[in-house]
mmCIF file of C-alpha atoms in Angstrom:
data_model
loop_
_atom_site.group_PDB
_atom_site.id
_atom_site.type_symbol
_atom_site.label_atom_id
_atom_site.label_comp_id
_atom_site.label_asym_id
_atom_site.label_seq_id
_atom_site.Cartn_x
_atom_site.Cartn_y
_atom_site.Cartn_z
ATOM 1 C CA MET A 986 -0.008 -0.008 -0.015
ATOM 2 C CA ASN A 987 1.673 3.212 -1.101
ATOM 3 C CA SER A 988 1.178 6.719 0.212
ATOM 4 C CA THR A 989 -1.301 7.781 -2.532
ATOM 5 C CA SER A 990 -3.821 5.128 -1.646
ATOM 6 C CA ILE A 991 -3.398 5.840 2.070
ATOM 7 C CA ILE A 992 -4.292 9.512 1.545
ATOM 8 C CA THR A 993 -7.188 8.508 -0.689
ATOM 9 C CA VAL A 994 -8.646 6.205 1.941
ATOM 10 C CA VAL A 995 -8.190 8.729 4.761
ATOM 11 C CA LEU A 996 -9.951 11.502 2.763
ATOM 12 C CA LEU A 997 -12.737 9.105 1.798
ATOM 13 C CA CYS A 998 -13.283 8.091 5.431
ATOM 14 C CA ILE A 999 -13.376 11.756 6.574
ATOM 15 C CA GLY A 1000 -15.912 12.516 3.824
ATOM 16 C CA VAL A 1001 -18.188 9.596 4.633
ATOM 17 C CA LEU A 1002 -17.962 10.377 8.380
ATOM 18 C CA PHE A 1003 -19.017 14.004 7.899
ATOM 19 C CA ASN A 1004 -21.794 13.010 5.569
ATOM 20 C CA LEU A 1005 -23.006 10.656 8.318
ATOM 21 C CA PHE A 1006 -22.901 13.523 10.898
ATOM 22 C CA GLY A 1007 -24.909 15.669 8.517
ATOM 23 C CA CYS A 1008 -27.563 13.005 8.173
ATOM 24 C CA ILE A 1009 -27.752 12.437 11.955
ATOM 25 C CA GLY A 1010 -28.242 16.178 12.321
ATOM 26 C CA LEU A 1011 -30.983 16.066 9.742
ATOM 27 C CA VAL A 1012 -32.891 13.630 11.918
ATOM 28 C CA ARG A 1013 -32.125 14.974 15.400
ATOM 29 C CA LEU A 1014 -32.368 18.800 15.089
ATOM 30 C CA PRO A 1015 -35.775 20.333 15.826
ATOM 31 C CA ASP A 1016 -36.891 22.575 12.904
ATOM 32 C CA VAL A 1017 -36.369 23.305 9.196
ATOM 33 C CA TYR A 1018 -33.768 26.059 9.701
ATOM 34 C CA ASN A 1019 -31.607 24.069 12.100
ATOM 35 C CA ARG A 1020 -31.794 21.044 9.837
ATOM 36 C CA LEU A 1021 -30.566 23.177 6.945
ATOM 37 C CA GLN A 1022 -27.525 24.104 8.999
ATOM 38 C CA SER A 1023 -26.334 20.504 9.221
ATOM 39 C CA ALA A 1024 -27.465 19.732 5.661
ATOM 40 C CA THR A 1025 -25.356 22.501 4.134
ATOM 41 C CA LYS A 1026 -22.221 22.412 6.217
ATOM 42 C CA CYS A 1027 -21.495 18.815 6.969
ATOM 43 C CA VAL A 1028 -22.741 17.414 3.673
ATOM 44 C CA THR A 1029 -20.859 19.973 1.585
ATOM 45 C CA LEU A 1030 -17.504 19.469 3.290
ATOM 46 C CA GLY A 1031 -18.007 15.681 3.344
ATOM 47 C CA THR A 1032 -18.697 15.581 -0.408
ATOM 48 C CA CYS A 1033 -15.782 17.951 -1.055
ATOM 49 C CA SER A 1034 -13.486 15.616 0.848
ATOM 50 C CA ILE A 1035 -14.657 12.652 -1.252
ATOM 51 C CA LEU A 1036 -14.018 14.662 -4.420
ATOM 52 C CA LEU A 1037 -10.505 15.602 -3.149
ATOM 53 C CA SER A 1038 -9.770 11.911 -2.583
ATOM 54 C CA LEU A 1039 -10.654 11.332 -6.243
ATOM 55 C CA VAL A 1040 -8.203 14.112 -7.256
ATOM 56 C CA VAL A 1041 -5.445 12.409 -5.220
ATOM 57 C CA TYR A 1042 -6.280 8.992 -6.631
ATOM 58 C CA PHE A 1043 -6.430 9.937 -10.330
ATOM 59 C CA GLY A 1044 -3.871 12.745 -10.385
ATOM 60 C CA PHE A 1045 -4.035 15.653 -12.811
ATOM 61 C CA ASN A 1046 -5.794 14.053 -15.758
ATOM 62 C CA ASP A 1047 -9.301 13.938 -17.177
ATOM 63 C CA THR A 1048 -11.160 12.656 -14.106
ATOM 64 C CA GLY A 1049 -9.081 14.458 -11.503
ATOM 65 C CA VAL A 1050 -9.579 17.939 -12.946
ATOM 66 C CA LYS A 1051 -13.284 17.306 -13.372
ATOM 67 C CA SER A 1052 -13.730 16.509 -9.703
ATOM 68 C CA LEU A 1053 -11.588 19.560 -8.804
ATOM 69 C CA VAL A 1054 -13.908 21.794 -10.891
ATOM 70 C CA ALA A 1055 -16.922 20.237 -9.160
ATOM 71 C CA ILE A 1056 -15.880 21.551 -5.731
ATOM 72 C CA PRO A 1057 -16.569 25.303 -6.278
ATOM 73 C CA LEU A 1058 -19.779 24.439 -8.147
ATOM 74 C CA LEU A 1059 -20.913 22.377 -5.165
ATOM 75 C CA PHE A 1060 -20.119 25.220 -2.781
ATOM 76 C CA PHE A 1061 -22.158 27.753 -4.693
ATOM 77 C CA ALA A 1062 -25.015 25.340 -5.299
ATOM 78 C CA SER A 1063 -25.380 24.364 -1.662
ATOM 79 C CA THR A 1064 -25.076 27.868 -0.230
ATOM 80 C CA VAL A 1065 -27.520 29.415 -2.691
ATOM 81 C CA GLY A 1066 -29.842 26.441 -2.230
ATOM 82 C CA ALA A 1067 -29.827 26.858 1.547
ATOM 83 C CA HIS A 1068 -30.658 30.551 1.227
ATOM 84 C CA ALA A 1069 -33.559 29.815 -1.148
ATOM 85 C CA LEU A 1070 -34.948 27.015 1.033
ATOM 86 C CA ALA A 1071 -34.755 29.045 4.247
ATOM 87 C CA ARG A 1072 -36.356 32.114 2.691
ATOM 88 C CA GLY A 1073 -39.054 30.050 0.949
ATOM 89 C CA ALA A 1074 -39.877 28.179 4.152
ATOM 90 C CA TYR A 1075 -40.205 31.433 6.094
ATOM 91 C CA TYR A 1076 -42.526 32.972 3.513
ATOM 92 C CA PHE A 1077 -44.567 29.770 3.338
ATOM 93 C CA GLY A 1078 -45.234 30.095 7.033
ATOM 94 C CA VAL A 1079 -43.005 27.496 8.652
ATOM 95 C CA LYS A 1080 -42.523 28.547 12.309
ATOM 96 C CA LEU A 1081 -39.203 28.649 14.061
ATOM 97 C CA GLY A 1082 -38.934 25.718 16.456
ATOM 98 C CA GLU A 1083 -39.144 25.659 20.264
ATOM 99 C CA GLY A 1084 -36.337 27.388 22.212
ATOM 100 C CA THR A 1085 -35.911 30.167 19.653
ATOM 101 C CA VAL A 1086 -34.568 33.283 21.383
ATOM 102 C CA LYS A 1087 -34.709 35.992 18.701
ATOM 103 C CA ASP A 1088 -36.491 36.686 15.410
ATOM 104 C CA ASP A 1089 -35.665 39.913 13.558
ATOM 105 C CA TYR A 1090 -36.910 38.657 10.234
ATOM 106 C CA LYS A 1091 -40.595 38.587 11.208
ATOM 107 C CA GLU A 1092 -41.137 42.383 10.894
ATOM 108 C CA GLN A 1093 -39.577 42.426 7.472
ATOM 109 C CA VAL A 1094 -41.754 39.579 6.197
ATOM 110 C CA GLU A 1095 -44.879 41.260 7.532
ATOM 111 C CA ILE A 1096 -43.994 44.519 5.711
ATOM 112 C CA GLU A 1097 -43.443 42.546 2.466
ATOM 113 C CA GLU A 1098 -46.820 40.782 2.816
ATOM 114 C CA LYS A 1099 -48.642 44.034 3.449
ATOM 115 C CA LYS A 1100 -47.058 45.464 0.288
ATOM 116 C CA GLN A 1101 -48.245 42.450 -1.699
ATOM 117 C CA GLN A 1102 -51.791 42.744 -0.376
ATOM 118 C CA LEU A 1103 -51.894 46.415 -1.375
ATOM 119 C CA HIS A 1104 -50.912 45.457 -4.881
ATOM 120 C CA GLU A 1105 -53.529 42.733 -5.110
ATOM 121 C CA ILE A 1106 -56.530 44.930 -4.162
ATOM 122 C CA PRO A 1107 -56.725 47.047 -7.367
ATOM 123 C CA MET B 875 -14.910 44.485 -23.218
ATOM 124 C CA ARG B 876 -17.017 42.725 -20.634
ATOM 125 C CA TYR B 877 -18.264 40.284 -23.286
ATOM 126 C CA ILE B 878 -14.746 39.360 -24.191
ATOM 127 C CA ALA B 879 -13.851 38.761 -20.522
ATOM 128 C CA LEU B 880 -16.882 36.508 -20.086
ATOM 129 C CA TYR B 881 -16.012 34.643 -23.295
ATOM 130 C CA ILE B 882 -12.492 33.907 -22.052
ATOM 131 C CA VAL B 883 -13.828 32.678 -18.706
ATOM 132 C CA LEU B 884 -16.376 30.404 -20.320
ATOM 133 C CA PHE B 885 -13.908 28.984 -22.784
ATOM 134 C CA GLY B 886 -11.374 28.339 -20.047
ATOM 135 C CA PHE B 887 -14.034 26.556 -18.022
ATOM 136 C CA TRP B 888 -14.911 24.364 -20.984
ATOM 137 C CA LEU B 889 -11.281 23.409 -21.455
ATOM 138 C CA LEU B 890 -10.954 22.534 -17.745
ATOM 139 C CA LEU B 891 -14.126 20.451 -17.833
ATOM 140 C CA THR B 892 -13.339 18.469 -20.970
ATOM 141 C CA PHE B 893 -9.548 18.473 -20.503
ATOM 142 C CA SER B 894 -8.529 17.726 -24.078
ATOM 143 C CA LEU B 895 -7.068 19.871 -26.844
ATOM 144 C CA ALA B 896 -8.533 18.005 -29.822
ATOM 145 C CA THR B 897 -9.727 20.222 -32.694
ATOM 146 C CA ASP B 898 -13.385 19.190 -32.631
ATOM 147 C CA ASN B 899 -13.462 19.791 -28.857
ATOM 148 C CA LEU B 900 -12.053 23.281 -29.293
ATOM 149 C CA ILE B 901 -14.631 24.141 -32.006
ATOM 150 C CA VAL B 902 -17.577 22.929 -29.931
ATOM 151 C CA GLY B 903 -16.349 24.935 -26.955
ATOM 152 C CA ALA B 904 -15.836 28.100 -28.978
ATOM 153 C CA VAL B 905 -19.338 27.877 -30.501
ATOM 154 C CA ALA B 906 -20.996 27.091 -27.152
ATOM 155 C CA ALA B 907 -19.265 30.004 -25.436
ATOM 156 C CA LEU B 908 -20.230 32.299 -28.292
ATOM 157 C CA LEU B 909 -23.868 31.309 -27.883
ATOM 158 C CA ILE B 910 -23.910 31.877 -24.092
ATOM 159 C CA THR B 911 -21.983 35.169 -24.029
ATOM 160 C CA PRO B 912 -24.697 37.562 -25.380
ATOM 161 C CA TYR B 913 -27.239 36.323 -22.780
ATOM 162 C CA PHE B 914 -25.173 36.703 -19.661
ATOM 163 C CA GLY B 915 -22.614 39.355 -20.532
ATOM 164 C CA ASN B 916 -24.667 42.033 -18.867
ATOM 165 C CA TYR B 917 -24.982 40.358 -15.473
ATOM 166 C CA PHE B 918 -21.713 38.623 -14.864
ATOM 167 C CA VAL B 919 -18.884 41.150 -15.330
ATOM 168 C CA LYS B 920 -19.460 44.699 -14.147
ATOM 169 C CA ASP B 921 -15.978 46.191 -14.280
ATOM 170 C CA VAL B 922 -13.244 44.510 -16.277
ATOM 171 C CA GLY B 923 -10.570 46.886 -14.925
ATOM 172 C CA LYS B 924 -10.738 45.167 -11.536
ATOM 173 C CA TRP B 925 -9.765 41.823 -13.066
ATOM 174 C CA VAL B 926 -6.240 42.909 -14.020
ATOM 175 C CA GLN B 927 -5.186 44.351 -10.628
ATOM 176 C CA PRO B 928 -2.838 41.769 -9.129
ATOM 177 C CA HIS B 929 -3.281 42.753 -5.455
ATOM 178 C CA ARG B 930 -6.840 41.449 -5.573
ATOM 179 C CA TYR B 931 -5.598 37.941 -6.322
ATOM 180 C CA VAL B 932 -3.179 38.047 -3.391
ATOM 181 C CA TRP B 933 -6.074 38.866 -1.075
ATOM 182 C CA LEU B 934 -8.144 36.117 -2.765
ATOM 183 C CA VAL B 935 -5.546 33.507 -1.855
ATOM 184 C CA ILE B 936 -5.316 34.743 1.786
ATOM 185 C CA TYR B 937 -9.140 34.720 1.933
ATOM 186 C CA LEU B 938 -9.329 31.180 0.575
ATOM 187 C CA PHE B 939 -7.058 29.885 3.341
ATOM 188 C CA ILE B 940 -9.084 31.668 6.064
ATOM 189 C CA PHE B 941 -12.313 30.488 4.501
ATOM 190 C CA THR B 942 -11.162 26.842 4.422
ATOM 191 C CA TRP B 943 -10.135 26.998 8.063
ATOM 192 C CA GLU B 944 -13.506 28.498 9.078
ATOM 193 C CA CYS B 945 -15.316 25.869 7.028
ATOM 194 C CA ILE B 946 -13.536 22.974 8.745
ATOM 195 C CA LYS B 947 -14.262 24.643 12.134
ATOM 196 C CA ALA B 948 -17.918 24.924 11.127
ATOM 197 C CA ASN B 949 -18.103 21.185 10.487
ATOM 198 C CA PHE B 950 -16.663 20.242 13.858
ATOM 199 C CA ASP B 951 -19.043 22.730 15.458
ATOM 200 C CA VAL B 952 -22.115 21.186 13.826
ATOM 201 C CA ALA B 953 -20.870 17.655 14.503
ATOM 202 C CA TYR B 954 -20.451 18.577 18.184
ATOM 203 C CA ARG B 955 -23.958 20.012 18.467
ATOM 204 C CA VAL B 956 -25.484 17.050 16.667
ATOM 205 C CA LEU B 957 -23.757 14.290 18.588
ATOM 206 C CA HIS B 958 -24.055 15.930 22.059
ATOM 207 C CA PRO B 959 -26.847 14.150 23.975
ATOM 208 C CA ALA B 960 -28.421 17.392 25.235
ATOM 209 C CA MET B 961 -28.086 19.238 21.863
ATOM 210 C CA PRO B 962 -26.774 22.693 22.996
ATOM 211 C CA ILE B 963 -28.667 24.895 20.566
ATOM 212 C CA LYS B 964 -30.289 28.325 20.995
ATOM 213 C CA PRO B 965 -31.517 29.285 17.502
ATOM 214 C CA GLY B 966 -32.715 32.672 16.300
ATOM 215 C CA ILE B 967 -32.698 35.061 13.336
ATOM 216 C CA VAL B 968 -30.561 38.187 13.731
ATOM 217 C CA LYS B 969 -30.206 41.305 11.580
ATOM 218 C CA VAL B 970 -26.735 42.564 10.642
ATOM 219 C CA LYS B 971 -25.806 45.751 8.771
ATOM 220 C CA LEU B 972 -23.781 45.359 5.610
ATOM 221 C CA ASN B 973 -20.884 47.649 4.718
ATOM 222 C CA LEU B 974 -20.393 46.284 1.204
ATOM 223 C CA LYS B 975 -21.839 48.047 -1.835
ATOM 224 C CA THR B 976 -21.413 45.888 -4.978
ATOM 225 C CA ASP B 977 -23.656 42.898 -5.708
ATOM 226 C CA MET B 978 -20.794 40.473 -6.233
ATOM 227 C CA ALA B 979 -19.246 41.280 -2.861
ATOM 228 C CA ARG B 980 -22.613 40.844 -1.140
ATOM 229 C CA VAL B 981 -23.180 37.481 -2.720
ATOM 230 C CA MET B 982 -19.712 36.301 -1.661
ATOM 231 C CA LEU B 983 -20.253 37.535 1.884
ATOM 232 C CA ALA B 984 -23.631 35.740 2.092
ATOM 233 C CA ASN B 985 -22.082 32.544 0.792
ATOM 234 C CA SER B 986 -19.182 32.814 3.271
ATOM 235 C CA ILE B 987 -21.564 33.364 6.168
ATOM 236 C CA THR B 988 -23.514 30.244 5.200
ATOM 237 C CA MET B 989 -20.352 28.172 5.411
ATOM 238 C CA THR B 990 -19.118 29.571 8.770
ATOM 239 C CA PRO B 991 -19.923 27.970 12.122
ATOM 240 C CA GLY B 992 -23.594 27.945 13.002
ATOM 241 C CA THR B 993 -24.904 30.619 10.610
ATOM 242 C CA ILE B 994 -27.051 30.629 7.464
ATOM 243 C CA SER B 995 -27.862 33.808 5.537
ATOM 244 C CA VAL B 996 -31.611 33.915 4.895
ATOM 245 C CA ASP B 997 -32.201 37.151 3.022
ATOM 246 C CA ILE B 998 -30.748 40.559 2.073
ATOM 247 C CA VAL B 999 -33.120 43.550 2.231
ATOM 248 C CA ASP B 1000 -31.656 47.005 1.482
ATOM 249 C CA ASP B 1001 -28.579 47.283 3.675
ATOM 250 C CA TYR B 1002 -29.363 44.520 6.142
ATOM 251 C CA ILE B 1003 -28.615 40.799 6.001
ATOM 252 C CA TYR B 1004 -30.824 38.399 7.965
ATOM 253 C CA ILE B 1005 -28.957 35.477 9.438
ATOM 254 C CA HIS B 1006 -30.257 32.315 11.096
ATOM 255 C CA TRP B 1007 -27.899 31.506 13.955
ATOM 256 C CA ILE B 1008 -27.905 28.108 15.689
ATOM 257 C CA TYR B 1009 -26.488 29.506 18.963
ATOM 258 C CA VAL B 1010 -27.292 33.176 19.618
ATOM 259 C CA SER B 1011 -24.576 33.922 22.186
ATOM 260 C CA SER B 1012 -25.411 37.574 22.741
ATOM 261 C CA VAL B 1013 -28.245 40.014 22.000
ATOM 262 C CA GLU B 1014 -26.077 43.110 21.525
ATOM 263 C CA PRO B 1015 -26.078 44.118 17.842
ATOM 264 C CA GLU B 1016 -22.422 45.331 17.834
ATOM 265 C CA ILE B 1017 -21.088 42.120 19.293
ATOM 266 C CA TYR B 1018 -22.893 39.708 17.048
ATOM 267 C CA SER B 1019 -22.273 41.811 13.918
ATOM 268 C CA ARG B 1020 -18.571 41.534 14.574
ATOM 269 C CA LYS B 1021 -18.804 37.835 15.371
ATOM 270 C CA VAL B 1022 -20.799 36.912 12.252
ATOM 271 C CA ALA B 1023 -19.649 39.187 9.441
ATOM 272 C CA GLY B 1024 -16.517 40.922 10.666
ATOM 273 C CA ARG B 1025 -14.262 37.972 9.932
ATOM 274 C CA PHE B 1026 -14.756 38.156 6.189
ATOM 275 C CA GLU B 1027 -15.921 41.650 5.463
ATOM 276 C CA LYS B 1028 -12.520 43.301 5.217
ATOM 277 C CA TYR B 1029 -11.072 40.608 2.924
ATOM 278 C CA ILE B 1030 -14.062 40.684 0.605
ATOM 279 C CA LYS B 1031 -13.851 44.471 0.518
ATOM 280 C CA MET B 1032 -10.206 44.123 -0.598
ATOM 281 C CA ILE B 1033 -11.057 41.548 -3.275
ATOM 282 C CA PHE B 1034 -14.256 42.858 -4.865
ATOM 283 C CA GLU B 1035 -14.434 46.579 -4.259
#
């Protein structure tokens, strides 16, 4: 077993472990917004680690560069997706879970909804 | 000028993705980039002059290192909260003032905040960014603004503005 395959296996294990943590968080945490936290962070870094292990395994050729290019795409996709899901859930009326200490967004959403109602009347 | 910059970026991306220099591959890439450029040239690049200033790339490299470190910290943070039997969470949505002006810089700041420990950016309205925080450690606006956004704001200001 040479050093390349050792690094590959270590990165793969880290990736799978963090994906597992993300999925446990998805089940255990109380509401939509907290679940999004674990879904974006752990799952993104876990998948990035798996892709990096592919880069180490294949080296700088066809497959390796493709997985390297996939890393920034995955970052942007997951962060923008988390923003869209959180905002959409709030506007749809999903309440923040129990134990929430602060909610500054509520006023803003109420202002927006009033504006929309004013536009709908005429 | 901005169309040419976008064309070069798109063509470079195609070459990275396919990773071969065969003639037919180059022709397909050139035609595809030519078709995409007129649609998105207006949105993507605002100021080409910023792309040729080398000090921005130096800050970008420094920023990438800090960002990676914060990202790894974020993962251990979430893993700790998830695996702890009592689940030490105290969630809430806070409102933080932005000091950045350009759209690109704001997008990058929002993305960075989503990847840092315990925070997700929910929305940007006017000059305020709304952030869902998994552990609201203080209710003073100055303190949490510095904790959430202060780490990245100065670097992003150097890179994009």
